[in-house]
Short mmCIF file of C-alpha atoms in Angstrom, two decimals:
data_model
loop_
_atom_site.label_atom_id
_atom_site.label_comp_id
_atom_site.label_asym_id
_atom_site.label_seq_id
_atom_site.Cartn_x
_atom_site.Cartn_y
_atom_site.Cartn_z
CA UNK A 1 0.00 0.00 0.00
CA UNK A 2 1.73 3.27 -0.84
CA UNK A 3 2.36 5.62 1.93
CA UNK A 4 -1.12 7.97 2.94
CA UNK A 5 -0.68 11.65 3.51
CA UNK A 6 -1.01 12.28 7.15
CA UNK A 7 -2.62 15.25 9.02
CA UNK A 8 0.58 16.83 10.11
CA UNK A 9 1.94 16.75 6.58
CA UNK A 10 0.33 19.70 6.09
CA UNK A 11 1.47 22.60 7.86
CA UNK A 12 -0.25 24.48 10.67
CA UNK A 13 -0.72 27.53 7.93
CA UNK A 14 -3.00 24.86 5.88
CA UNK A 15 -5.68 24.44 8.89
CA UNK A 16 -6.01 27.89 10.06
CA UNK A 17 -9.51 28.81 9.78
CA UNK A 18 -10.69 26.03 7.78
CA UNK A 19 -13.56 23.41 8.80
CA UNK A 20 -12.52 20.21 9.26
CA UNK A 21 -14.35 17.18 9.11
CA UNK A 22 -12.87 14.42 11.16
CA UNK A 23 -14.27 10.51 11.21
CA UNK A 24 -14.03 9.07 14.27
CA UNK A 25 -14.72 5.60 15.56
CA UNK A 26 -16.35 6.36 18.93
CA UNK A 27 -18.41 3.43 18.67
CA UNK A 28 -17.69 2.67 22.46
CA UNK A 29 -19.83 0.96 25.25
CA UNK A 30 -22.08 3.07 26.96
CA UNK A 31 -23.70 1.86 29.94
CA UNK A 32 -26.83 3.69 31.80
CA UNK A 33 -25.85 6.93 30.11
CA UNK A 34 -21.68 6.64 31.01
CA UNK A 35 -19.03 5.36 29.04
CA UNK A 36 -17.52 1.69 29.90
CA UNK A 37 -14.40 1.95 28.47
CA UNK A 38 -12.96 4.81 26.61
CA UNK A 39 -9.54 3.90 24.56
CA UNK A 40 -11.35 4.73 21.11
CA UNK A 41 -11.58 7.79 22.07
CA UNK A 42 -8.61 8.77 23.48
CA UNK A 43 -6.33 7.20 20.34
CA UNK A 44 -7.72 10.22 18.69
CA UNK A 45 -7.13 13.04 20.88
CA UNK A 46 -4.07 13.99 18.90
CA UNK A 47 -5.23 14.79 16.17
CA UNK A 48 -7.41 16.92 17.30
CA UNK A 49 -4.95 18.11 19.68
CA UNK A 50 -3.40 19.02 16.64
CA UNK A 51 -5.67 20.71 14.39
CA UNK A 52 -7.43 22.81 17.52
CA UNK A 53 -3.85 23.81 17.86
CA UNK A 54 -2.94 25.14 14.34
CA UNK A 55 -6.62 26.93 14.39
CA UNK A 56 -9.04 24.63 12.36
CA UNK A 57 -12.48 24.25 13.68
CA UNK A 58 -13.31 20.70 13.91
CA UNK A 59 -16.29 18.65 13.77
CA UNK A 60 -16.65 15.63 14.85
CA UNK A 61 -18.62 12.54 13.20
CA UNK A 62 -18.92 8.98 14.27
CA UNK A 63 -21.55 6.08 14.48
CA UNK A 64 -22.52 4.10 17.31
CA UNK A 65 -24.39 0.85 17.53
CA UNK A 66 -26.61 -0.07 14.69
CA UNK A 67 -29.67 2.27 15.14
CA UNK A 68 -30.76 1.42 11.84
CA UNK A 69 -32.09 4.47 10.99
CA UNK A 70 -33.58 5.37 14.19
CA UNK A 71 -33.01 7.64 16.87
CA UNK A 72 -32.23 5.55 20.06
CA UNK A 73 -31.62 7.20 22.99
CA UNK A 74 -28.96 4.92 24.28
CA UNK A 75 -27.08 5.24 21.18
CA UNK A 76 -26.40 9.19 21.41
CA UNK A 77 -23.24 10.76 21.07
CA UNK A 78 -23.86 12.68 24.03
CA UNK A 79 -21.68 10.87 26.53
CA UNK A 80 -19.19 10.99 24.36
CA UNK A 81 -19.50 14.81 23.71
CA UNK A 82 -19.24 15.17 27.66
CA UNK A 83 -16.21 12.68 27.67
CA UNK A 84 -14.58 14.73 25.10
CA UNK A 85 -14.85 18.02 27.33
CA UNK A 86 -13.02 16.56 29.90
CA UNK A 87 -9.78 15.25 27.69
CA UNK A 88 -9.97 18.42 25.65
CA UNK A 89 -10.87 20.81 28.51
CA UNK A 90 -12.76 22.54 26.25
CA UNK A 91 -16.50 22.77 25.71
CA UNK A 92 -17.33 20.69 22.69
CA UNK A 93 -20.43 21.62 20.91
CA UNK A 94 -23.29 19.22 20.23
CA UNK A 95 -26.32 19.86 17.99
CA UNK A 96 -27.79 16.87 18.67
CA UNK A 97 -28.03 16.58 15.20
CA UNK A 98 -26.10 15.09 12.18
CA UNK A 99 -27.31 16.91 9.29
CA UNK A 100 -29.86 20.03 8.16
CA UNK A 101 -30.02 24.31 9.19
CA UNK A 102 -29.24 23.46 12.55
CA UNK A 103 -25.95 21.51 11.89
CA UNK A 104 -25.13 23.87 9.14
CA UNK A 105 -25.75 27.38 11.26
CA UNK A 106 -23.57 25.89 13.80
CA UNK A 107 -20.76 24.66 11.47
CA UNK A 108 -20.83 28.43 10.46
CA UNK A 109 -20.68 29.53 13.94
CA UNK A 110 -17.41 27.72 14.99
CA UNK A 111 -14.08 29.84 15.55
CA UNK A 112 -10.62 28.89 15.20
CA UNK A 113 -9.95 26.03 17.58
CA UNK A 114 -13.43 25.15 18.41
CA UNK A 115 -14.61 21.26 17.85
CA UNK A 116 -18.25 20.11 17.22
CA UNK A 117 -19.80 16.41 17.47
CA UNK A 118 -22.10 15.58 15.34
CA UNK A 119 -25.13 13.14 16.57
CA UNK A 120 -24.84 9.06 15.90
CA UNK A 121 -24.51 8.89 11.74
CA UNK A 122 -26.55 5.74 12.33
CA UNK A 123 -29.61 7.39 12.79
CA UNK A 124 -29.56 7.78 9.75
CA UNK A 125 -29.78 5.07 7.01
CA UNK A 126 -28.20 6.76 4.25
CA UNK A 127 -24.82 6.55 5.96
CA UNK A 128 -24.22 2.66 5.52
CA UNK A 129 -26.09 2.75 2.03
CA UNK A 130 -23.19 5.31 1.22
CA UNK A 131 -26.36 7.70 -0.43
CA UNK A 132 -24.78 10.35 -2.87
CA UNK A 133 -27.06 13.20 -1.39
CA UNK A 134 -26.47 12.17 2.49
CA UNK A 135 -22.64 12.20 1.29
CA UNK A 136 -22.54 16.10 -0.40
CA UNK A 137 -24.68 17.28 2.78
CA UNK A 138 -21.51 15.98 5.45
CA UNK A 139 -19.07 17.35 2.58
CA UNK A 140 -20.63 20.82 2.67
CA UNK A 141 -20.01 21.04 6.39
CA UNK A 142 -16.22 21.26 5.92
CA UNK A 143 -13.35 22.00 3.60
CA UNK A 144 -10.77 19.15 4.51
CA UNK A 145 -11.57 15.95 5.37
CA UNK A 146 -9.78 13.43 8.08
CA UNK A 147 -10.41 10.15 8.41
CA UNK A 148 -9.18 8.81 11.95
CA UNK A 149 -11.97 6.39 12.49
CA UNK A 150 -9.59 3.09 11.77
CA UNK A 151 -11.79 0.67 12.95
CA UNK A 152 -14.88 1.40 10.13
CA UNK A 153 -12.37 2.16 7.41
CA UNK A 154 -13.22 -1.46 6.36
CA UNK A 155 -17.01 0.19 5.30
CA UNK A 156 -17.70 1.74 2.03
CA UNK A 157 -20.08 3.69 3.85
CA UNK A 158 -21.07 8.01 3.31
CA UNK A 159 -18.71 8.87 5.78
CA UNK A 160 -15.79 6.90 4.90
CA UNK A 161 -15.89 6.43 1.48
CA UNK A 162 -19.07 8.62 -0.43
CA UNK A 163 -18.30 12.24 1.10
CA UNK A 164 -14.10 12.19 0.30
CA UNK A 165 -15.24 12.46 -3.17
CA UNK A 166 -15.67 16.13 -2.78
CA UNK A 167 -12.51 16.85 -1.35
CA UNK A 168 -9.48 17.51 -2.77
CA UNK A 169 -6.95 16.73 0.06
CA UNK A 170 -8.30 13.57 2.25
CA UNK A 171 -6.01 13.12 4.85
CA UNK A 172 -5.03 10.40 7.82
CA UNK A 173 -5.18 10.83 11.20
CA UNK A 174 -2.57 10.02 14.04
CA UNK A 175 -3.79 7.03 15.12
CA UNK A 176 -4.97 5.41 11.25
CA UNK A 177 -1.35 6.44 10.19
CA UNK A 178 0.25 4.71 12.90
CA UNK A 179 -2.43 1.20 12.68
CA UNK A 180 -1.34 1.49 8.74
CA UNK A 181 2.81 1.63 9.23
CA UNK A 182 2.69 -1.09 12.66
CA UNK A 183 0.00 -3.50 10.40
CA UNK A 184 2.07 -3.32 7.12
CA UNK A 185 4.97 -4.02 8.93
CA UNK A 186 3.41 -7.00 10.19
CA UNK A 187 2.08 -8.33 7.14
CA UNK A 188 5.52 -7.85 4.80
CA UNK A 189 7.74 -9.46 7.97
CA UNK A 190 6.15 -10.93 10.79
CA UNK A 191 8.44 -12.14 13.66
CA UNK A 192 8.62 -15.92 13.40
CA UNK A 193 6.96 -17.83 14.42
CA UNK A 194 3.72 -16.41 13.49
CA UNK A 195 0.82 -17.69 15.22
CA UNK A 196 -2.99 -16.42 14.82
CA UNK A 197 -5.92 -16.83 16.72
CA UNK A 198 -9.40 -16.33 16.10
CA UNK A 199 -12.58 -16.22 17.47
CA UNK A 200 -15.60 -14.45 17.68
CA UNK A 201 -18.98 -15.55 15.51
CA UNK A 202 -18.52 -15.46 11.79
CA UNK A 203 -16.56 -16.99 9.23
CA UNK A 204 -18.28 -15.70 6.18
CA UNK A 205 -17.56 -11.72 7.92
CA UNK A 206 -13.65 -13.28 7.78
CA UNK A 207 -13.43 -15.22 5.02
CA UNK A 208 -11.37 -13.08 2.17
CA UNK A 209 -8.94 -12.19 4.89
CA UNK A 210 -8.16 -15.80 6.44
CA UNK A 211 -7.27 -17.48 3.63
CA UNK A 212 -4.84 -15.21 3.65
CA UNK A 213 -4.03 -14.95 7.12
CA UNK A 214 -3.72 -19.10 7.08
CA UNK A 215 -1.33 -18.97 4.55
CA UNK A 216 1.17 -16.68 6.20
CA UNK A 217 0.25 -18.39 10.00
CA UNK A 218 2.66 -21.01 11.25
CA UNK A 219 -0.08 -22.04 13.23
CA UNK A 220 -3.61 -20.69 13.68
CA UNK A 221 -5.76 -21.73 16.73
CA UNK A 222 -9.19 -21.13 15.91
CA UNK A 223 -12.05 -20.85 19.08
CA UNK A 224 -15.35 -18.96 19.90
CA UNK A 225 -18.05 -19.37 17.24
CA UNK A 226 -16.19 -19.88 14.27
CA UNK A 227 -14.67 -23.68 15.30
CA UNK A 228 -18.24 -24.99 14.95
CA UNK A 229 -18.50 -24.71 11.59
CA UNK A 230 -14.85 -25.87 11.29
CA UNK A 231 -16.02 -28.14 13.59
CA UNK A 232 -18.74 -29.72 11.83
CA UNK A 233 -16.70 -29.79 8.47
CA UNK A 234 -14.96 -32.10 9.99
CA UNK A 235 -18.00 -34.11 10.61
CA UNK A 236 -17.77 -33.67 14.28
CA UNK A 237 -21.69 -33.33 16.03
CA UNK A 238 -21.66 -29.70 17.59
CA UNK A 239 -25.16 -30.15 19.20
CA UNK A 240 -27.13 -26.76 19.08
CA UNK A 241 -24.35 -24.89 17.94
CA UNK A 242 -24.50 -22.21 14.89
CA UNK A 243 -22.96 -23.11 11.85
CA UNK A 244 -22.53 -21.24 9.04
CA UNK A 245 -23.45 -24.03 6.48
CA UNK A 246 -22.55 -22.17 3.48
CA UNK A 247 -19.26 -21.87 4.67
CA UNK A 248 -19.19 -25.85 5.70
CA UNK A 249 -17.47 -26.91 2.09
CA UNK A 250 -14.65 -24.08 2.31
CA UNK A 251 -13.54 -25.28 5.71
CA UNK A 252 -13.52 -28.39 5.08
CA UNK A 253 -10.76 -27.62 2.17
CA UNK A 254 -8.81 -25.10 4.58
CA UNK A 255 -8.96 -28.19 7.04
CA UNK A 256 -7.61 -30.72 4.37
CA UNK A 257 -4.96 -28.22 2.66
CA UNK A 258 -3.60 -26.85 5.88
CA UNK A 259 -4.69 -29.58 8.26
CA UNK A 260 -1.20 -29.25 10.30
CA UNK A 261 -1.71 -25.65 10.68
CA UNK A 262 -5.11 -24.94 12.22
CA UNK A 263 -5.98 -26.46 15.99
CA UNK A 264 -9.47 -26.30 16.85
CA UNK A 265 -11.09 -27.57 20.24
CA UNK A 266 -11.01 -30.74 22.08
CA UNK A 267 -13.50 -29.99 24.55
CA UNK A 268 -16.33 -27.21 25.43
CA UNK A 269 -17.56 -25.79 28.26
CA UNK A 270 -21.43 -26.44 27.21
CA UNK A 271 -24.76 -25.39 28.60
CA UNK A 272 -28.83 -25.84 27.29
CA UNK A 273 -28.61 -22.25 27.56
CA UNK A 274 -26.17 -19.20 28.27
CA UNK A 275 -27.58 -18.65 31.52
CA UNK A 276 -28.68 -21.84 32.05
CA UNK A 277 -27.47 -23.66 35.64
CA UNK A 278 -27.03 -26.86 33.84
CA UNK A 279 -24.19 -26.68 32.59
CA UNK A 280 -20.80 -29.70 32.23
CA UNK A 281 -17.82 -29.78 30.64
CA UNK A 282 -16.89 -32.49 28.25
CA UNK A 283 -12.88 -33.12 28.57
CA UNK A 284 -12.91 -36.42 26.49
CA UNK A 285 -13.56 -35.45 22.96
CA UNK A 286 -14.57 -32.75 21.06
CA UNK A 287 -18.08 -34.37 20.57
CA UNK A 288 -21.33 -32.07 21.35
CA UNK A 289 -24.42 -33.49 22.63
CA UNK A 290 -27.31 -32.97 20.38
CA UNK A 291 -29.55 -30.69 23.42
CA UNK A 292 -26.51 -29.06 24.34
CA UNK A 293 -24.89 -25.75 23.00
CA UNK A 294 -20.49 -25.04 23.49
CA UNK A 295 -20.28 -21.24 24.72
CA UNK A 296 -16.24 -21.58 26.10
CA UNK A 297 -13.45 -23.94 25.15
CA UNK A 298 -12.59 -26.45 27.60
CA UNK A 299 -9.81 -27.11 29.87
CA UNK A 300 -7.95 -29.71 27.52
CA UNK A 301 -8.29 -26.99 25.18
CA UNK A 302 -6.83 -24.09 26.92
CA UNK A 303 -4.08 -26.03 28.27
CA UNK A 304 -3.30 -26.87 24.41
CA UNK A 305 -3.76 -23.70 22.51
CA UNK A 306 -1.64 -21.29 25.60
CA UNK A 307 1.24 -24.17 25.29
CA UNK A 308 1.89 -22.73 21.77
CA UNK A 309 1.64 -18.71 22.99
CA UNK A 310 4.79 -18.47 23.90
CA UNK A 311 7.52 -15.48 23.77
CA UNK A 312 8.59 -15.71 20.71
CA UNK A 313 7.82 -14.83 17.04
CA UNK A 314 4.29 -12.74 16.74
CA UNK A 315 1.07 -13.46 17.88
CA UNK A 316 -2.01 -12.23 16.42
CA UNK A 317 -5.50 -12.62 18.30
CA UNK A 318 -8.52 -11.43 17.18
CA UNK A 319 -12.05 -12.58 18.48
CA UNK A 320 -13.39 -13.93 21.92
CA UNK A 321 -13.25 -17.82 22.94
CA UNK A 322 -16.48 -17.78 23.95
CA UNK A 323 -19.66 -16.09 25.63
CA UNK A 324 -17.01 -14.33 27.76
CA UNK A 325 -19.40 -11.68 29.02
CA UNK A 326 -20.88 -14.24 31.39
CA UNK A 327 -18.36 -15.34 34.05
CA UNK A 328 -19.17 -19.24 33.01
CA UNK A 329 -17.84 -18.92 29.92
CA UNK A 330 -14.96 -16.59 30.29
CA UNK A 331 -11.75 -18.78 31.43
CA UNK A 332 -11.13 -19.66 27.91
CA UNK A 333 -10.49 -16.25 26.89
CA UNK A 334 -9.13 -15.00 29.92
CA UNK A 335 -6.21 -17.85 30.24
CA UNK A 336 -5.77 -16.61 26.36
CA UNK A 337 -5.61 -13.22 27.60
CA UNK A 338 -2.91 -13.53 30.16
CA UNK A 339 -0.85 -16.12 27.92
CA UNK A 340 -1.17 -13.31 25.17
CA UNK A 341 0.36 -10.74 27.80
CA UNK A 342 3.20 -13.11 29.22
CA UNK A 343 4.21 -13.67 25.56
CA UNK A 344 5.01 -9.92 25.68
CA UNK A 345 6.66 -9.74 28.91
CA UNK A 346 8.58 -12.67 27.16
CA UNK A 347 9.51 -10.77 23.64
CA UNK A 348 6.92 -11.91 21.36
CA UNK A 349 5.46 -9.18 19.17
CA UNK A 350 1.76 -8.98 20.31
CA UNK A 351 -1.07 -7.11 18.30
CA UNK A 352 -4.57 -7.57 19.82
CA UNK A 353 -7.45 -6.76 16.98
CA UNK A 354 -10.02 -4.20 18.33
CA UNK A 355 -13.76 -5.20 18.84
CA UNK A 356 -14.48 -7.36 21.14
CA UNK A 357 -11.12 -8.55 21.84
CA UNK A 358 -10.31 -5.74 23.27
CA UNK A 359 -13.13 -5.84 26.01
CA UNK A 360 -12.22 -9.20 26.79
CA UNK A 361 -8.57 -8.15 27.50
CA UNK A 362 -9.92 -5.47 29.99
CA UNK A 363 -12.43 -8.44 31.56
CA UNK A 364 -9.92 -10.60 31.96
CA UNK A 365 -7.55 -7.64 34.22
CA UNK A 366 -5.44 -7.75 31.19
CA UNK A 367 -4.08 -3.88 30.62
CA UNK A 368 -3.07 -2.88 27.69
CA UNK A 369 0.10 -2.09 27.47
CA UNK A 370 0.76 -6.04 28.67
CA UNK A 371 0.19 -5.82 24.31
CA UNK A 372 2.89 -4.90 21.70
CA UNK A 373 -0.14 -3.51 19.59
CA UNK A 374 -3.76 -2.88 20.34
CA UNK A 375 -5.77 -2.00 17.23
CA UNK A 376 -9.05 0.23 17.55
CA UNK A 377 -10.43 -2.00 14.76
CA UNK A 378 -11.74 -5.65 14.67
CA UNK A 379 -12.97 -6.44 10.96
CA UNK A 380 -10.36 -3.61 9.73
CA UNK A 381 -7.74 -4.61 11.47
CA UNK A 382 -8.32 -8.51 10.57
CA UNK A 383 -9.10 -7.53 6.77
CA UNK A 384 -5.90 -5.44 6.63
CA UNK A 385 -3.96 -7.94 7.88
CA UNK A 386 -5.80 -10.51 4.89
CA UNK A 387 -4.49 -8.41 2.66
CA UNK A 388 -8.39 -7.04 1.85
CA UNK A 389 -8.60 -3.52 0.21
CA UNK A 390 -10.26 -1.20 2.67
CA UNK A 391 -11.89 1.29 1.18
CA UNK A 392 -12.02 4.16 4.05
CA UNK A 393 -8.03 4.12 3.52
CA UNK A 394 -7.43 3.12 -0.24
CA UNK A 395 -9.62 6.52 -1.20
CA UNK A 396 -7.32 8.94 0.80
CA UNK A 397 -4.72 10.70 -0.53
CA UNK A 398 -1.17 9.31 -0.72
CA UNK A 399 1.80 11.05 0.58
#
C-alpha cells in the first residue's frame, strides 16, 4: 500500500480557519448513560490536539451501535461529547443533530480552535447505504476531510468512502497512520513464528482475509463461534451450535490443505442455555451433545492452545473464545488473555485486533500495554492484515 498523507503533513498555515471534518470511531460501550471503556476515544485526541492547535475548527462525526435508521436514545453521542470536554478541557459543541439548518448554522458559527460532534450517523440510514445526497450534505459542512476512524475504514459507507469524493486533500489521522505503518509491517515481515488466533462468531464476515491470514500463520488456533462450523466440516456433532453451512465446504478444504496448521477444540464448556445452571464440561472429545450448546473452550483446550503462545515470534489474536461476558464462559479467553500478555513480557510481538477482543482483554484484568499492539479496529484490522482492500483508507490521498 503506498504511503497515505497524514494530518501533520500539512502545515499548521494549511488548517487555520478552515472546517474540518474528522471521522471518528467512537463506537464505544455506553452503559446507563456513562461510558464503559474509553480507549477509542482517546487514540484520537491527537489529532485533534493538533488541528485545535494550528486553528481549524473541527467537527466531529462517528456512528454508534446499529440504530438502523432510528433515533435511540442509548445510542447518542452525548456521553461521548461530555467525555470529550473533559480530555480536551474545552467545551465541545453538540447539535444533537447530524445533518440540516441546525448543523449547518452551527458549522458556520465555529471559531478557530473550536470542535463540534455531530449526533450518531446511524440514525440515519443513508450513511451505511453510502447515499450520494447524504454524502454532499456531510461534505458541505467542511473544507478538509480526516479520516481517523480506523476501525470502520473497512465500510464503504457516506462517511468513509461517499463524502471524500468532494474533497481535494483527504487526509489520515494520528492514530490510522500509525495502525497502517505497525500492520504493514506485520504483514511484509512478521516475527517468526507467526501464530494467529481467532474467534468471535462469523466466518463468512472473515473469510477473504483468512485465507490469507492461514497462509502466512505457522499455526492458527481457531475458538469462539467460528470452530463450529470448522467443527462440523470435519464431521464432528456440535449439538445446538450455529454453523454457518454455506461456509461448511470451504472449511472443510482449509482443514484438508492446511490440516497441520489450524488447531481447533477438544472440549467445550457447554450449557442448554447461556444462563442456564445446567451446565458440564466435556474433557474427552470434542463431541457435542445434540440438546446441548459449546459457549467456552474447555480445559484440555486451553491447556493446548496457551502451550503454543509463547515469547517468541508474533502473535495475532482477534475474536473472543467464547460467551465471555458471562463469568461461566470466560476462562477460555481469559487464560488466552494472560498467555497473550506473558508472551510480551517474554519478547513476542503482540497485536490484539479491536472489537471485542479488546473488552475481553480489559475483563480478563489484562491492561493494555501487557500488548505490543492494540488495534481500535476488529474487521479492519483482521481484513488489513488478509491483505483485503479497505476502502475508508485506499480513497485517501497518498503522501
Amino acid at each position: 500500500m503506498k504511503k497515505k498523507l497524514l494530518v501533520t503533513d500539512l502545515p499548521c498555515s494549511e488548517y487555520e480557519g478552515k472546517r474540518v471534518f474528522v471521522r471518528v470511531d467512537f463506537n464505544v460501550p455506553v452503559n446507563g448513560g456513562k461510558i464503559t471503556e474509553d480507549y477509542r476515544i482517546r487514540r484520537t485526541i491527537p489529532t485533534i490536539d493538533y488541528l485545535t492547535r494550528c486553528g481549524a475548527r473541527v467537527i466531529l462525526a462517528s456512528h454508534m451501535g446499529r440504530p438502523k435508521g432510528r433515533m435511540i436514545e442509548d445510542l447518542s453521542m452525548a456521553p461521548v461529547a461530555e467525555r470529550l470536554n473533559e480530555f480536551l478541557e474545552i467545551k465541545v459543541r453538540f447539535p444533537g443533530a447530524v445533518v440540516g439548518r441546525k448543523v449547518e448554522n452551527a458549522s458556520k458559527k465555529l471559531k478557530n480552535g473550536e470542535v463540534m460532534l455531530l449526533e450518531n450517523l446511524r440514525y440515519h440510514n443513508e450513511e451505511a447505504e453510502n447515499d450520494a445526497d447524504f454524502s454532499r450534505k456531510l461534505a458541505s459542512l467542511a473544507d478538509i476531510y480526516v479520516n481517523e476512524a480506523f476501525g470502520t475504514s473497512h465500510r464503504a459507507h457516506a462517511s468513509t468512502y461517499g463524502m471524500t469524493a468532494h474533497f481535494e486533500k483527504k487526509l489520515a489521522g494520528l492514530m490510522v497512520g500509525n495502525e497502517i505503518k505497525f500492520l504493514s509491517r506485520l504483514i511484509k515481515r512478521p516475527k517468526k513464528p507467526y501464530l494467529v488466533i481467532v474467534g468471535g462468531m462469523k466466518i463468512k464476515d472473515k473469510m477473504g482475509a483468512l485465507k490469507n491470514i492461514i497462509k502466512k500463520a505457522d499455526r492458527v488456533l481457531v475458538g469462539g463461534g467460528v470452530a463450529y462450523t470448522f467443527l462440523a466440516a470435519r464431521g464432528v456433532s456440535v449439538g445446538k451450535c450455529s454453523v454457518e453451512k454455506e461456509m461448511i465446504c470451504w472449511a472443510r478444504e482449509a482443514l484438508e490443505t492446511y490440516k497441520e496448521k489450524i488447531l481447533l477444540p477438544v472440549d467445550h464448556v457447554m450449557a442448554e442455555a447461556a444462563g442456564g445452571r445446567k451446565m458440564r464440561v466435556v474433557v474427552t472429545g470434542a463431541e457435542i451433545p445434540d440438546d446441548m450448546t459449546a459457549f467456552d473452550i474447555g480445559p484440555k483446550t486451553v491447556e493446548k492452545f496457551t502451550s503454543h503462545i509463547k515469547g517468541e515470534g508474533t502473535v495475532f489474536w482477534n475474536g473472543p473464545m467464547g460467551f465471555f461476558e458471562v463469568d461461566d464462559f470466560s476462562n477460555g479467553t481469559s487464560a488466552i488473555a494472560r498467555s497473550f500478555a506473558l508472551a510480551t513480557w517474554r519478547g513476542a510481538t503482540t497485536v490484539l485486533g479491536g472489537g471485542d477482543s479488546v473488552a475481553s482483554l480489559k475483563k480478563s484484568g489484562v491492561k493494555f500495554s501487557e500488548a505490543t499492539h492494540v488495534s481500535t479496529g476488529g474487521g479492519a484490522c483482521f481484513e488489513f492484515l488478509g491483505g483485503v482492500d479497505l476502502p475508508g483508507i485506499s480513497i485517501l490521498s497518498d503522501s
